[in-house]
Amino acid sequence: MGLIESGKSPKSLTALLNISRKYSLWVYQWGLACCAIEMGAAFASPRFDVMRLGVIPFPASPRQADLVVISGTVTDKMAPAIRRLYEQMPDPKYVISMGSCANCGGPYWDSYSVTKGVDQIIPVDVYVPGCPPRPEALLEGIVLLQERIRTEDPAARWRGEPIHVT
Amino acid sequence: MSPDTETPEAEAEAEAAETPTDAAREAVRDRFGAELGDAVVDSHITVGHTLWVRVTAEAWRTAGQVARDHLGCRWFDFLSAIDWLPSPYGRYEDDGLSPPKDIDATIVTGVAGGETRFQVFARVVNVVDQTDIIIKADVPDDSLAVASWMPLYDGADWHERETWEMFGIGFEGHPGLRHIYLPGDFEGNPLRKDFPLIARMVKPWPGIIDVEPMPADDEPADEPAADDATATGGGEAP
């Protein structure tokens, strides 16, 4: 790993690693509202079968996850827990924000208790629009994320500044 | 909706004589009133549906006790509160940019009447007889507190915490009134009518701004639209 962190990994090795990472995404499910039903359909039903994309929705804890799907309404009370969840995940880590609520507050944009987008708390890689998005939309978001992983420079990802809780 | 607010007993009985009666709920109301006496201020029966009884704030816990012990209402359904104050901001839907000019601040209360801005109310059910009763009480404006129902119903715990944080109504005798749904450092009582929604003051409700026609309205509007263009805005066009 020293090679990768220092950015001295050969390009062919980087590409191989990226393809490997792309097809072994352990995804943690963070279902907060009705979007979780669609996420459950995408992740747990044979009709959509997310595992054919190389996404494994069975990590026992955030510490084993590469990806977390924030699906549903993020409230101000839930926000610290999401922050802690993100910090518990090992680098490199990815976030998909699923649905209007997690993207920007959605129909609760004027609420006194809803966070106006999960990207105010943690960095988001892919936004999946919809209220709620269909399972296909989430699968497309995962494919987009996989494309991003395939073409990214792991060194940049692993060198990322640590995030401090304020 | 409130024919019996003036003379509750006589009016209710007269109404009961000519309209479909609800003997079961009247019996419950009478037993409840017999136990509580003067503490019952008013009552209202929606035939076949609901019995409302308004009691004094001092008798709030006693009313719960009577309902539990004498009416057999062992099941606590819910406890909440009502803020009868008309919103000082008006309806944001009316105008996205500025509040309406004239806001009538007169408080109009619902069934069984009321004299204060806040009312607490709770529903308890006798699951054996299938009878239920909704008890409500005016919350004194100066103290904004009533007695807790925690000694009667354990289930009242979270309901009273929610009512406390949403309306700012205290419950004397509750062991731990602290935030339940909101973050611990939240300030204000969001379900009060005078709680401002800051987001709506910064940005008007989009529903009043986006006045695009529905897709179905487009096709029929094509021919009249040409007429409108010439008639109103298109004075220089022809």
Short mmCIF file of N, CA and C in Angstrom, two decimals, chain B residues 122-206:
data_model
loop_
_atom_site.label_atom_id
_atom_site.label_comp_id
_atom_site.label_asym_id
_atom_site.label_seq_id
_atom_site.Cartn_x
_atom_site.Cartn_y
_atom_site.Cartn_z
N ALA B 122 -56.17 14.02 25.42
CA ALA B 122 -55.68 12.65 25.40
C ALA B 122 -56.86 11.72 25.17
N ARG B 123 -56.57 10.60 24.58
CA ARG B 123 -57.62 9.60 24.31
C ARG B 123 -57.25 8.32 25.04
N VAL B 124 -58.20 7.82 25.77
CA VAL B 124 -58.02 6.54 26.46
C VAL B 124 -59.17 5.65 26.08
N VAL B 125 -58.93 4.36 26.10
CA VAL B 125 -59.89 3.40 25.55
C VAL B 125 -60.10 2.27 26.54
N ASN B 126 -61.37 1.89 26.67
CA ASN B 126 -61.70 0.65 27.36
C ASN B 126 -61.77 -0.44 26.31
N VAL B 127 -60.76 -1.26 26.27
CA VAL B 127 -60.67 -2.24 25.18
C VAL B 127 -61.67 -3.37 25.35
N VAL B 128 -62.25 -3.54 26.55
CA VAL B 128 -63.23 -4.60 26.75
C VAL B 128 -64.58 -4.17 26.20
N ASP B 129 -65.01 -2.97 26.60
CA ASP B 129 -66.31 -2.46 26.15
C ASP B 129 -66.23 -1.76 24.80
N GLN B 130 -65.05 -1.58 24.29
CA GLN B 130 -64.87 -0.85 23.03
C GLN B 130 -65.36 0.58 23.15
N THR B 131 -65.23 1.17 24.30
CA THR B 131 -65.59 2.57 24.46
C THR B 131 -64.33 3.39 24.65
N ASP B 132 -64.41 4.61 24.17
CA ASP B 132 -63.25 5.48 24.29
C ASP B 132 -63.73 6.87 24.71
N ILE B 133 -62.79 7.64 25.21
CA ILE B 133 -63.11 8.98 25.65
C ILE B 133 -61.90 9.87 25.36
N ILE B 134 -62.18 11.04 24.84
CA ILE B 134 -61.13 12.03 24.63
C ILE B 134 -61.30 13.11 25.67
N ILE B 135 -60.32 13.24 26.51
CA ILE B 135 -60.35 14.22 27.59
C ILE B 135 -59.48 15.39 27.18
N LYS B 136 -60.00 16.59 27.33
CA LYS B 136 -59.19 17.75 27.00
C LYS B 136 -59.30 18.76 28.13
N ALA B 137 -58.30 19.61 28.24
CA ALA B 137 -58.29 20.60 29.31
C ALA B 137 -57.58 21.85 28.81
N ASP B 138 -58.08 23.00 29.26
CA ASP B 138 -57.40 24.25 28.96
C ASP B 138 -56.12 24.33 29.78
N VAL B 139 -55.04 24.72 29.11
CA VAL B 139 -53.78 24.92 29.82
C VAL B 139 -53.70 26.37 30.26
N PRO B 140 -53.51 26.63 31.54
CA PRO B 140 -53.46 28.03 31.99
C PRO B 140 -52.38 28.80 31.24
N ASP B 141 -52.74 30.00 30.78
CA ASP B 141 -51.80 30.78 29.98
C ASP B 141 -50.60 31.23 30.80
N ASP B 142 -50.77 31.41 32.11
CA ASP B 142 -49.65 31.93 32.89
C ASP B 142 -48.64 30.85 33.23
N SER B 143 -49.11 29.69 33.64
CA SER B 143 -48.15 28.65 34.04
C SER B 143 -47.77 27.73 32.90
N LEU B 144 -48.68 27.54 31.95
CA LEU B 144 -48.44 26.63 30.82
C LEU B 144 -48.00 25.25 31.30
N ALA B 145 -48.73 24.75 32.26
CA ALA B 145 -48.37 23.43 32.77
C ALA B 145 -49.62 22.75 33.32
N VAL B 146 -49.65 21.45 33.17
CA VAL B 146 -50.69 20.64 33.79
C VAL B 146 -49.98 19.49 34.50
N ALA B 147 -50.78 18.71 35.24
CA ALA B 147 -50.19 17.58 35.94
C ALA B 147 -49.87 16.46 34.96
N SER B 148 -48.81 15.76 35.25
CA SER B 148 -48.42 14.66 34.37
C SER B 148 -49.33 13.46 34.59
N TRP B 149 -49.51 12.68 33.53
CA TRP B 149 -50.27 11.44 33.63
C TRP B 149 -49.36 10.25 33.86
N MET B 150 -48.10 10.51 34.07
CA MET B 150 -47.17 9.40 34.26
C MET B 150 -47.57 8.47 35.41
N PRO B 151 -48.09 8.98 36.54
CA PRO B 151 -48.50 8.04 37.59
C PRO B 151 -49.66 7.14 37.17
N LEU B 152 -50.40 7.55 36.14
CA LEU B 152 -51.56 6.75 35.72
C LEU B 152 -51.19 5.79 34.59
N TYR B 153 -50.59 6.36 33.56
CA TYR B 153 -50.27 5.57 32.37
C TYR B 153 -48.78 5.72 32.09
N ASP B 154 -48.06 4.64 32.08
CA ASP B 154 -46.64 4.71 31.72
C ASP B 154 -46.47 5.17 30.28
N GLY B 155 -47.45 4.83 29.45
CA GLY B 155 -47.34 5.21 28.04
C GLY B 155 -47.35 6.70 27.82
N ALA B 156 -47.76 7.47 28.80
CA ALA B 156 -47.81 8.92 28.62
C ALA B 156 -46.43 9.54 28.59
N ASP B 157 -45.42 8.76 28.93
CA ASP B 157 -44.07 9.33 29.07
C ASP B 157 -43.63 10.06 27.81
N TRP B 158 -43.52 9.32 26.72
CA TRP B 158 -42.99 9.94 25.50
C TRP B 158 -43.95 10.96 24.91
N HIS B 159 -45.26 10.71 25.10
CA HIS B 159 -46.22 11.67 24.57
C HIS B 159 -46.08 13.02 25.27
N GLU B 160 -45.86 12.97 26.57
CA GLU B 160 -45.70 14.24 27.28
C GLU B 160 -44.39 14.90 26.94
N ARG B 161 -43.35 14.10 26.72
CA ARG B 161 -42.09 14.70 26.29
C ARG B 161 -42.25 15.37 24.93
N GLU B 162 -42.98 14.72 24.03
CA GLU B 162 -43.18 15.33 22.72
C GLU B 162 -44.00 16.61 22.84
N THR B 163 -45.07 16.55 23.62
CA THR B 163 -45.90 17.74 23.79
C THR B 163 -45.10 18.86 24.44
N TRP B 164 -44.23 18.50 25.35
CA TRP B 164 -43.39 19.51 26.00
C TRP B 164 -42.46 20.18 24.99
N GLU B 165 -41.84 19.39 24.14
CA GLU B 165 -40.86 20.01 23.24
C GLU B 165 -41.53 20.70 22.06
N MET B 166 -42.68 20.21 21.64
CA MET B 166 -43.33 20.81 20.48
C MET B 166 -44.16 22.03 20.85
N PHE B 167 -44.74 22.06 22.05
CA PHE B 167 -45.60 23.17 22.43
C PHE B 167 -45.08 23.96 23.63
N GLY B 168 -44.11 23.46 24.32
CA GLY B 168 -43.63 24.16 25.51
C GLY B 168 -44.57 24.07 26.69
N ILE B 169 -45.35 23.02 26.74
CA ILE B 169 -46.27 22.82 27.85
C ILE B 169 -45.62 21.89 28.87
N GLY B 170 -45.56 22.33 30.11
CA GLY B 170 -44.92 21.53 31.14
C GLY B 170 -45.88 20.49 31.71
N PHE B 171 -45.31 19.43 32.25
CA PHE B 171 -46.10 18.39 32.89
C PHE B 171 -45.52 18.14 34.27
N GLU B 172 -46.22 18.67 35.28
CA GLU B 172 -45.70 18.58 36.64
C GLU B 172 -45.74 17.14 37.11
N GLY B 173 -44.60 16.69 37.57
CA GLY B 173 -44.50 15.32 38.05
C GLY B 173 -43.89 14.37 37.03
N HIS B 174 -43.64 14.85 35.83
CA HIS B 174 -42.96 13.98 34.85
C HIS B 174 -41.49 13.83 35.24
N PRO B 175 -40.99 12.62 35.27
CA PRO B 175 -39.63 12.42 35.80
C PRO B 175 -38.53 12.95 34.91
N GLY B 176 -38.72 13.07 33.62
CA GLY B 176 -37.61 13.51 32.77
C GLY B 176 -38.11 14.20 31.51
N LEU B 177 -38.49 15.46 31.64
CA LEU B 177 -38.92 16.19 30.46
C LEU B 177 -37.70 16.66 29.70
N ARG B 178 -37.37 15.96 28.65
CA ARG B 178 -36.25 16.36 27.81
C ARG B 178 -36.61 16.05 26.36
N HIS B 179 -35.78 16.56 25.46
CA HIS B 179 -36.10 16.42 24.05
C HIS B 179 -36.17 14.96 23.66
N ILE B 180 -37.11 14.66 22.75
CA ILE B 180 -37.25 13.28 22.32
C ILE B 180 -37.05 13.15 20.82
N TYR B 181 -37.62 14.07 20.03
CA TYR B 181 -37.47 13.99 18.58
C TYR B 181 -36.47 14.99 18.04
N LEU B 182 -36.24 16.05 18.77
CA LEU B 182 -35.38 17.12 18.29
C LEU B 182 -34.02 17.02 18.95
N PRO B 183 -32.99 17.60 18.33
CA PRO B 183 -31.68 17.60 18.98
C PRO B 183 -31.74 18.29 20.35
N GLY B 184 -30.85 17.88 21.21
CA GLY B 184 -30.91 18.37 22.59
C GLY B 184 -30.76 19.87 22.72
N ASP B 185 -30.08 20.50 21.75
CA ASP B 185 -29.87 21.94 21.86
C ASP B 185 -30.88 22.72 21.02
N PHE B 186 -31.95 22.10 20.64
CA PHE B 186 -32.94 22.81 19.82
C PHE B 186 -33.61 23.89 20.65
N GLU B 187 -33.81 25.04 20.02
CA GLU B 187 -34.48 26.15 20.70
C GLU B 187 -35.81 26.41 20.04
N GLY B 188 -36.81 26.61 20.85
CA GLY B 188 -38.13 26.92 20.33
C GLY B 188 -39.06 25.72 20.39
N ASN B 189 -40.31 25.98 20.10
CA ASN B 189 -41.33 24.95 20.12
C ASN B 189 -42.00 24.92 18.75
N PRO B 190 -41.59 23.98 17.91
CA PRO B 190 -41.93 24.07 16.48
C PRO B 190 -43.41 24.00 16.17
N LEU B 191 -44.21 23.35 16.99
CA LEU B 191 -45.62 23.23 16.63
C LEU B 191 -46.45 24.39 17.15
N ARG B 192 -45.81 25.34 17.81
CA ARG B 192 -46.55 26.57 18.13
C ARG B 192 -46.79 27.35 16.85
N LYS B 193 -47.95 27.98 16.78
CA LYS B 193 -48.30 28.67 15.54
C LYS B 193 -47.38 29.86 15.28
N ASP B 194 -46.79 30.42 16.32
CA ASP B 194 -45.94 31.58 16.10
C ASP B 194 -44.47 31.18 15.95
N PHE B 195 -44.20 29.89 15.74
CA PHE B 195 -42.83 29.45 15.46
C PHE B 195 -42.52 29.74 14.00
N PRO B 196 -41.53 30.57 13.71
CA PRO B 196 -41.28 30.93 12.30
C PRO B 196 -40.55 29.82 11.57
N LEU B 197 -41.00 29.56 10.35
CA LEU B 197 -40.27 28.66 9.46
C LEU B 197 -39.29 29.52 8.67
N ILE B 198 -38.05 29.54 9.12
CA ILE B 198 -37.07 30.46 8.54
C ILE B 198 -36.90 30.19 7.04
N ALA B 199 -36.92 28.91 6.68
CA ALA B 199 -36.70 28.58 5.27
C ALA B 199 -37.74 29.25 4.38
N ARG B 200 -38.97 29.33 4.86
CA ARG B 200 -40.02 29.93 4.04
C ARG B 200 -39.90 31.44 4.01
N MET B 201 -39.27 32.01 5.02
CA MET B 201 -39.09 33.46 4.98
C MET B 201 -37.96 33.83 4.02
N VAL B 202 -36.97 32.94 3.91
CA VAL B 202 -35.88 33.21 2.98
C VAL B 202 -36.31 32.93 1.56
N LYS B 203 -37.02 31.84 1.37
CA LYS B 203 -37.41 31.43 0.02
C LYS B 203 -38.90 31.14 0.04
N PRO B 204 -39.66 31.79 -0.80
CA PRO B 204 -41.11 31.54 -0.80
C PRO B 204 -41.41 30.11 -1.20
N TRP B 205 -42.58 29.73 -0.80
CA TRP B 205 -43.02 28.37 -1.13
C TRP B 205 -43.02 28.19 -2.63
N PRO B 206 -42.30 27.22 -3.17
CA PRO B 206 -42.19 27.10 -4.62
C PRO B 206 -43.53 26.88 -5.30
#
